[in-house]
Steps between C-alpha positions, in 0.01 A plus 500: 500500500880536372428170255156660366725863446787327329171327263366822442816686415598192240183544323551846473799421329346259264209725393698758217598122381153371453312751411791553198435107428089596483571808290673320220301312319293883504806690409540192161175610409612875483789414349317314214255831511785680467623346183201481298407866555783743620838306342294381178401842413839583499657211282231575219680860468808338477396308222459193684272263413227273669632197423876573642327602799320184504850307466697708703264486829365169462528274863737889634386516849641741776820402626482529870862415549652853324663749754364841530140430426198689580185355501163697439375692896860462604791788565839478346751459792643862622904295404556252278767263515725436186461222328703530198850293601727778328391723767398284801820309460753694278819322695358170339377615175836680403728252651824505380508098494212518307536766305815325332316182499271679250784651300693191413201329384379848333810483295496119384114608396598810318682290293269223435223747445748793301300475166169534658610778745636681171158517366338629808773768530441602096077500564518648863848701530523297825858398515540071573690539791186684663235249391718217678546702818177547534395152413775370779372718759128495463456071473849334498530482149129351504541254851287728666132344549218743381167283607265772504261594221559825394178625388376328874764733711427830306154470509513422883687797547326705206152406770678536795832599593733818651501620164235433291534736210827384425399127473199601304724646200707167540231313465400696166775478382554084545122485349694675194755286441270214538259624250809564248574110537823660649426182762277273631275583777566144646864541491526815624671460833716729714577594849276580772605835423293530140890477334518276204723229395905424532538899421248583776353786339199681533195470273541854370 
C-alpha cells in the first residue's frame, strides 16, 4: 500500500510536467496564430513590410528555456525571482576586482578606439568615457556570449511572458531597425533578456 502511495504521489508530481510537454506543440501553433494576425497587424502600421516579416520570423520558434514565461491557460507566479545578475547578485556584478579589471582595459581601449569615440560623442553628445563603461560592463568589452536570437526571445516574451506589453514594443521596434537595413535579422543576437549586442541595449 505505502509503495502504490509513494507511485501515486510521483505521478502527481509529473503531471503539470506532461501535460506542459502535450500543450506545446498547441501553444507553437498559437504562437504562429499569433503572428500572422495580432503582431502582423501591428508591424504594417509601423511601416513594416511583408517581406521583413517573412525574414525576420523565418525557422523563430518559442524559446522554452527564457525565465519568467507564461504560457497561454497558465497564471503568472504571485513572486518572481530576479533574474537580472545586477540585482540577483550585485556583490559579483560590482566587484571591486572586477570592476578595475574593466577599467584598465577600458582605458587601453579608449585609446585605441579615441577617434571613433570622438565621432560618437560629436553625433550623440554621449561623452567616450561613457560608451566604454558601458561596453565593459554590459559584455567584457565584447567576451560576453550572446547565443540567442533576438527577434526569437522578444517574440517569446512579446507571446508569453510577465510582461508582455513591454516586449511587444521591443519587438516593434527590432522589426524597425531590421526593415531600415539597420541589421540583419540573422545576425541579430542578444541576451536572453531581449538586450542587444556588446552595448546590451534595448531595441527601442
Amino acid at each position: 500500500m505505502r509503495k502504490t502511495l509513494i507511485a501515486f504521489g510521483a505521478i502527481l508530481c509529473l503531471l503539470p510536467l506532461t501535460v506542459m510537454a502535450q500543450n506545446k506543440p498547441d501553444v507553437e501553433k498559437q504562437f504562429q496564430r499569433w503572428i500572422a494576425s495580432d503582431l502582423g497587424p501591428e508591424a504594417r502600421k509601423a511601416g513594416i513590410s511583408e517581406r521583413t516579416m517573412k525574414t525576420a520570423f523565418n525557422g523563430i520558434s518559442l524559446n522554452w528555456s527564457l525565465p519568467d514565461l507564461v504560457p497561454p491557460g497558465t497564471k503568472p507566479p504571485k513572486s518572481q525571482d530576479q533574474s537580472q545578475a545586477e540585482f540577483s547578485s550585485p556583490g559579483a556584478y560590482f566587484s571591486e576586482k572586477r570592476l578595475q579589471g574593466l577599467a584598465a582595459t577600458g582605458r587601453g581601449l579608449a585609446s585605441t578606439h579615441a577617434a571613433t569615440l570622438k565621432r560618437i560623442e560629436a553625433a550623440y553628445g554621449v561623452p567616450g568615457e561613457i560608451v566604454v563603461a558601458i561596453w565593459g560592463r554590459e559584455s567584457g568589452f565584447g567576451k560576453a556570449r550572446l547565443p540567442y536570437s533576438a527577434i526569437e526571445v522578444l517574440a517569446t516574451k512579446a507571446f508569453m511572458s510577465t510582461r508582455k506589453p513591454m516586449f511587444r514594443e521591443e519587438l516593434i521596434a527590432a522589426l524597425t531597425m531590421i526593415e531600415r537595413g539597420d541589421v540583419d535579422a540573422a545576425t541579430m543576437k542578444g541576451s536572453w533578456a531581449g538586450a542587444l549586442g556588446q552595448p546590451q541595449f534595448m531595441p527601442t
